[in-house]
Tab-separated table of C-alpha atoms in Angstrom:
chain	number	residue	atom	x	y	z
A	1	UNK	CA	25.826	23.356	-19.831
A	2	UNK	CA	23.074	25.363	-21.499
A	3	UNK	CA	23.602	28.839	-22.952
A	4	UNK	CA	21.056	31.272	-21.496
A	5	UNK	CA	20.769	34.604	-23.290
A	6	UNK	CA	18.130	37.299	-23.553
A	7	UNK	CA	16.403	40.295	-21.958
A	8	UNK	CA	15.605	39.931	-18.248
A	9	UNK	CA	13.137	42.094	-16.327
A	10	UNK	CA	14.354	42.884	-12.789
A	11	UNK	CA	10.930	44.003	-11.514
A	12	UNK	CA	7.879	41.978	-12.500
A	13	UNK	CA	4.282	42.268	-11.304
A	14	UNK	CA	2.445	38.942	-11.121
A	15	UNK	CA	-1.308	38.774	-10.532
A	16	UNK	CA	-2.874	35.504	-9.411
A	17	UNK	CA	-6.349	34.896	-10.810
A	18	UNK	CA	-7.087	31.832	-8.690
A	19	UNK	CA	-5.430	30.712	-5.467
A	20	UNK	CA	-5.485	27.012	-4.622
A	21	UNK	CA	-5.142	27.736	-0.899
A	22	UNK	CA	-6.621	31.197	-0.234
A	23	UNK	CA	-7.052	30.416	3.481
A	24	UNK	CA	-3.356	29.606	3.866
A	25	UNK	CA	-1.721	33.048	4.118
A	26	UNK	CA	1.856	31.847	4.471
A	27	UNK	CA	4.519	34.379	5.466
A	28	UNK	CA	4.233	36.269	2.166
A	29	UNK	CA	0.598	35.716	1.264
A	30	UNK	CA	-1.163	32.695	-0.268
A	31	UNK	CA	1.269	30.109	-1.548
A	32	UNK	CA	-0.040	28.078	-4.486
A	33	UNK	CA	-1.555	29.890	-7.467
A	34	UNK	CA	-3.583	27.842	-9.954
A	35	UNK	CA	-3.617	30.507	-12.674
A	36	UNK	CA	-1.748	33.752	-13.286
A	37	UNK	CA	-2.556	36.698	-15.525
A	38	UNK	CA	0.212	37.704	-17.978
A	39	UNK	CA	3.167	39.195	-16.117
A	40	UNK	CA	4.007	42.898	-16.409
A	41	UNK	CA	7.526	44.310	-16.486
A	42	UNK	CA	7.954	47.461	-14.381
A	43	UNK	CA	11.638	48.247	-14.966
A	44	UNK	CA	14.066	48.502	-17.878
A	45	UNK	CA	15.196	45.079	-19.038
A	46	UNK	CA	18.768	43.878	-18.593
A	47	UNK	CA	20.754	41.714	-21.003
A	48	UNK	CA	21.672	38.297	-19.605
A	49	UNK	CA	24.313	36.015	-21.124
A	50	UNK	CA	25.562	33.044	-19.096
A	51	UNK	CA	25.614	29.247	-18.928
A	52	UNK	CA	23.687	26.999	-16.544
A	53	UNK	CA	23.743	23.298	-15.787
A	54	UNK	CA	20.893	21.436	-17.436
A	55	UNK	CA	20.221	19.413	-14.286
A	56	UNK	CA	20.498	19.866	-10.549
A	57	UNK	CA	23.890	19.075	-9.035
A	58	UNK	CA	25.699	16.789	-9.799
A	59	UNK	CA	24.217	17.610	-13.230
A	60	UNK	CA	23.828	13.989	-14.300
A	61	UNK	CA	20.695	12.835	-16.067
A	62	UNK	CA	19.193	9.799	-14.367
A	63	UNK	CA	20.753	10.561	-10.967
A	64	UNK	CA	18.915	12.076	-8.029
A	65	UNK	CA	20.142	15.512	-6.908
A	66	UNK	CA	22.635	15.956	-4.105
A	67	UNK	CA	20.723	17.055	-0.998
A	68	UNK	CA	21.274	18.241	2.596
A	69	UNK	CA	24.005	20.673	1.545
A	70	UNK	CA	24.638	24.203	2.781
A	71	UNK	CA	25.025	27.265	0.558
A	72	UNK	CA	28.729	27.256	1.401
A	73	UNK	CA	29.096	23.602	0.392
A	74	UNK	CA	27.147	24.114	-2.827
A	75	UNK	CA	29.311	27.110	-3.702
A	76	UNK	CA	32.493	25.088	-3.108
A	77	UNK	CA	31.193	22.174	-5.216
A	78	UNK	CA	30.548	24.473	-8.184
A	79	UNK	CA	33.906	26.223	-7.842
A	80	UNK	CA	35.730	22.880	-7.724
A	81	UNK	CA	34.392	22.283	-11.244
A	82	UNK	CA	35.422	25.712	-12.505
A	83	UNK	CA	31.856	26.998	-12.215
A	84	UNK	CA	29.986	29.097	-9.655
A	85	UNK	CA	26.634	29.461	-7.987
A	86	UNK	CA	23.900	30.971	-10.146
A	87	UNK	CA	22.797	34.444	-9.121
A	88	UNK	CA	19.188	35.084	-8.235
A	89	UNK	CA	18.549	36.994	-11.470
A	90	UNK	CA	20.213	34.314	-13.607
A	91	UNK	CA	18.244	31.533	-11.964
A	92	UNK	CA	14.982	33.478	-12.316
A	93	UNK	CA	15.579	34.251	-15.984
A	94	UNK	CA	16.493	30.635	-16.771
A	95	UNK	CA	13.233	29.565	-15.140
A	96	UNK	CA	10.743	32.123	-16.457
A	97	UNK	CA	12.299	32.980	-19.832
A	98	UNK	CA	11.917	36.299	-21.702
A	99	UNK	CA	8.113	36.020	-21.396
A	100	UNK	CA	8.365	36.295	-17.564
A	101	UNK	CA	6.289	33.176	-17.017
A	102	UNK	CA	5.517	32.425	-13.352
A	103	UNK	CA	5.927	28.681	-14.041
A	104	UNK	CA	8.633	27.163	-16.260
A	105	UNK	CA	6.450	24.492	-17.914
A	106	UNK	CA	3.345	24.349	-20.107
A	107	UNK	CA	1.923	27.750	-21.009
A	108	UNK	CA	3.759	29.239	-18.035
A	109	UNK	CA	0.638	30.552	-16.282
A	110	UNK	CA	-1.030	27.428	-14.851
A	111	UNK	CA	0.249	25.340	-11.955
A	112	UNK	CA	0.531	21.665	-12.924
A	113	UNK	CA	1.322	19.148	-10.193
A	114	UNK	CA	1.919	16.446	-12.808
A	115	UNK	CA	4.663	18.307	-14.687
A	116	UNK	CA	7.255	18.611	-11.904
A	117	UNK	CA	8.046	16.879	-8.625
A	118	UNK	CA	5.800	19.083	-6.464
A	119	UNK	CA	2.799	18.896	-4.102
A	120	UNK	CA	3.753	15.587	-2.512
A	121	UNK	CA	2.430	14.845	0.995
A	122	UNK	CA	4.547	16.625	3.605
A	123	UNK	CA	6.472	14.384	5.962
A	124	UNK	CA	7.693	15.620	9.324
A	125	UNK	CA	11.517	15.535	9.290
A	126	UNK	CA	11.572	15.555	13.105
A	127	UNK	CA	9.522	12.356	13.397
A	128	UNK	CA	11.454	9.320	14.544
A	129	UNK	CA	8.963	7.130	12.666
A	130	UNK	CA	10.131	8.418	9.265
A	131	UNK	CA	13.323	6.994	7.806
A	132	UNK	CA	15.751	9.108	5.720
A	133	UNK	CA	14.710	7.053	2.692
A	134	UNK	CA	11.044	7.946	3.252
A	135	UNK	CA	11.875	11.608	3.822
A	136	UNK	CA	13.727	11.925	0.514
A	137	UNK	CA	11.032	12.210	-2.154
A	138	UNK	CA	13.342	13.527	-4.860
A	139	UNK	CA	13.309	11.998	-8.337
A	140	UNK	CA	16.065	11.373	-10.867
A	141	UNK	CA	17.138	14.377	-12.909
A	142	UNK	CA	15.372	14.537	-16.261
A	143	UNK	CA	12.856	11.844	-15.346
A	144	UNK	CA	9.937	14.274	-15.736
A	145	UNK	CA	10.193	15.398	-19.380
A	146	UNK	CA	7.564	18.151	-19.058
A	147	UNK	CA	9.389	19.787	-16.149
A	148	UNK	CA	11.603	21.923	-18.349
A	149	UNK	CA	11.918	25.671	-18.963
A	150	UNK	CA	11.887	27.369	-22.359
A	151	UNK	CA	15.704	27.386	-22.194
A	152	UNK	CA	15.825	23.607	-21.664
A	153	UNK	CA	16.610	23.652	-17.927
A	154	UNK	CA	15.161	20.582	-16.201
A	155	UNK	CA	13.596	20.277	-12.735
A	156	UNK	CA	14.022	23.967	-11.952
A	157	UNK	CA	10.686	23.889	-10.110
A	158	UNK	CA	10.353	21.379	-7.279
A	159	UNK	CA	12.636	18.421	-6.549
A	160	UNK	CA	15.624	20.019	-4.724
A	161	UNK	CA	15.247	23.507	-3.240
A	162	UNK	CA	18.124	25.249	-5.010
A	163	UNK	CA	20.684	27.529	-3.386
A	164	UNK	CA	21.531	30.709	-5.320
A	165	UNK	CA	23.652	33.807	-4.750
A	166	UNK	CA	21.431	36.614	-3.470
A	167	UNK	CA	22.777	39.694	-5.251
A	168	UNK	CA	21.224	41.998	-2.645
A	169	UNK	CA	23.296	40.209	0.050
A	170	UNK	CA	20.525	40.967	2.547
A	171	UNK	CA	19.865	39.446	4.969
A	172	UNK	CA	22.364	36.852	3.663
A	173	UNK	CA	24.291	36.092	0.499
A	174	UNK	CA	22.344	32.830	0.356
A	175	UNK	CA	18.890	32.303	-1.095
A	176	UNK	CA	16.734	29.344	-2.120
A	177	UNK	CA	14.586	29.186	-5.249
A	178	UNK	CA	12.296	26.714	-6.967
A	179	UNK	CA	10.882	25.141	-3.845
A	180	UNK	CA	10.942	21.428	-3.084
A	181	UNK	CA	8.673	18.426	-3.526
A	182	UNK	CA	6.416	18.850	-0.482
A	183	UNK	CA	2.960	20.401	-0.809
A	184	UNK	CA	2.926	24.002	0.371
A	185	UNK	CA	5.992	25.211	-1.537
A	186	UNK	CA	5.576	27.936	-4.161
A	187	UNK	CA	7.466	26.025	-6.847
A	188	UNK	CA	7.618	28.905	-9.293
A	189	UNK	CA	10.238	31.208	-10.779
A	190	UNK	CA	10.294	34.555	-8.952
A	191	UNK	CA	9.997	33.861	-5.199
A	192	UNK	CA	13.149	33.486	-3.125
A	193	UNK	CA	13.474	32.204	0.434
A	194	UNK	CA	15.970	34.543	2.052
A	195	UNK	CA	15.770	33.777	5.777
A	196	UNK	CA	18.425	31.015	5.888
A	197	UNK	CA	22.110	31.776	6.324
A	198	UNK	CA	25.049	30.369	4.378
A	199	UNK	CA	25.488	27.445	6.814
A	200	UNK	CA	21.877	26.264	6.796
A	201	UNK	CA	20.965	22.892	5.342
A	202	UNK	CA	17.838	20.755	5.436
A	203	UNK	CA	16.631	17.515	3.942
A	204	UNK	CA	15.659	19.125	0.602
A	205	UNK	CA	18.432	21.717	-0.005
A	206	UNK	CA	20.553	21.386	-3.148
A	207	UNK	CA	21.457	23.513	-6.141
A	208	UNK	CA	22.962	23.735	-9.612
A	209	UNK	CA	25.898	25.577	-11.131
A	210	UNK	CA	26.331	28.435	-13.574
A	211	UNK	CA	29.288	29.985	-15.388
A	212	UNK	CA	30.028	33.220	-17.193
A	213	UNK	CA	30.438	33.333	-20.969
A	214	UNK	CA	33.480	35.628	-20.880
């Protein structure tokens, strides 16, 4: 596991300078930002000190992530190893770093569809013409060396959509962060999908584990 330590901002303002899809409003506004302005912290920072798996579950370099799991199943898998689900704030901090970067790779402000497993053509999971093998467009953990955060966490944007513990517990204890491989996902550090309950699973849902340092 990786040791993640530093000052986390719980309330960040991000300003997109250039949207890639300004005509696609999405449920929370335009989805894919090509370039962000520097982020601004609007609340007192909080000290974070925890450990996180370097790769998506099962945390094995060279293996593809475990998919089609529920939040409940992901939680149980982590606990069986003496770990736990990462909280939303932990996951966000591990992705964006102390600089509050919207993206975990490069300079942190520009979207790069060559760095991580993102922006692949969307395939309809309800189509009978698409096989499970075709639907799964995940890649092996660590196979994209530029898809790494400043803390050394790999594939935290794209690939599996990662379950986390939503500290607000509203509307559910479950949340998803990082997005998945299909084009149209945000694939950045701050946004959380919070409209799926603890028993929801889909073709791209996975996660990674964290642990406390004391």
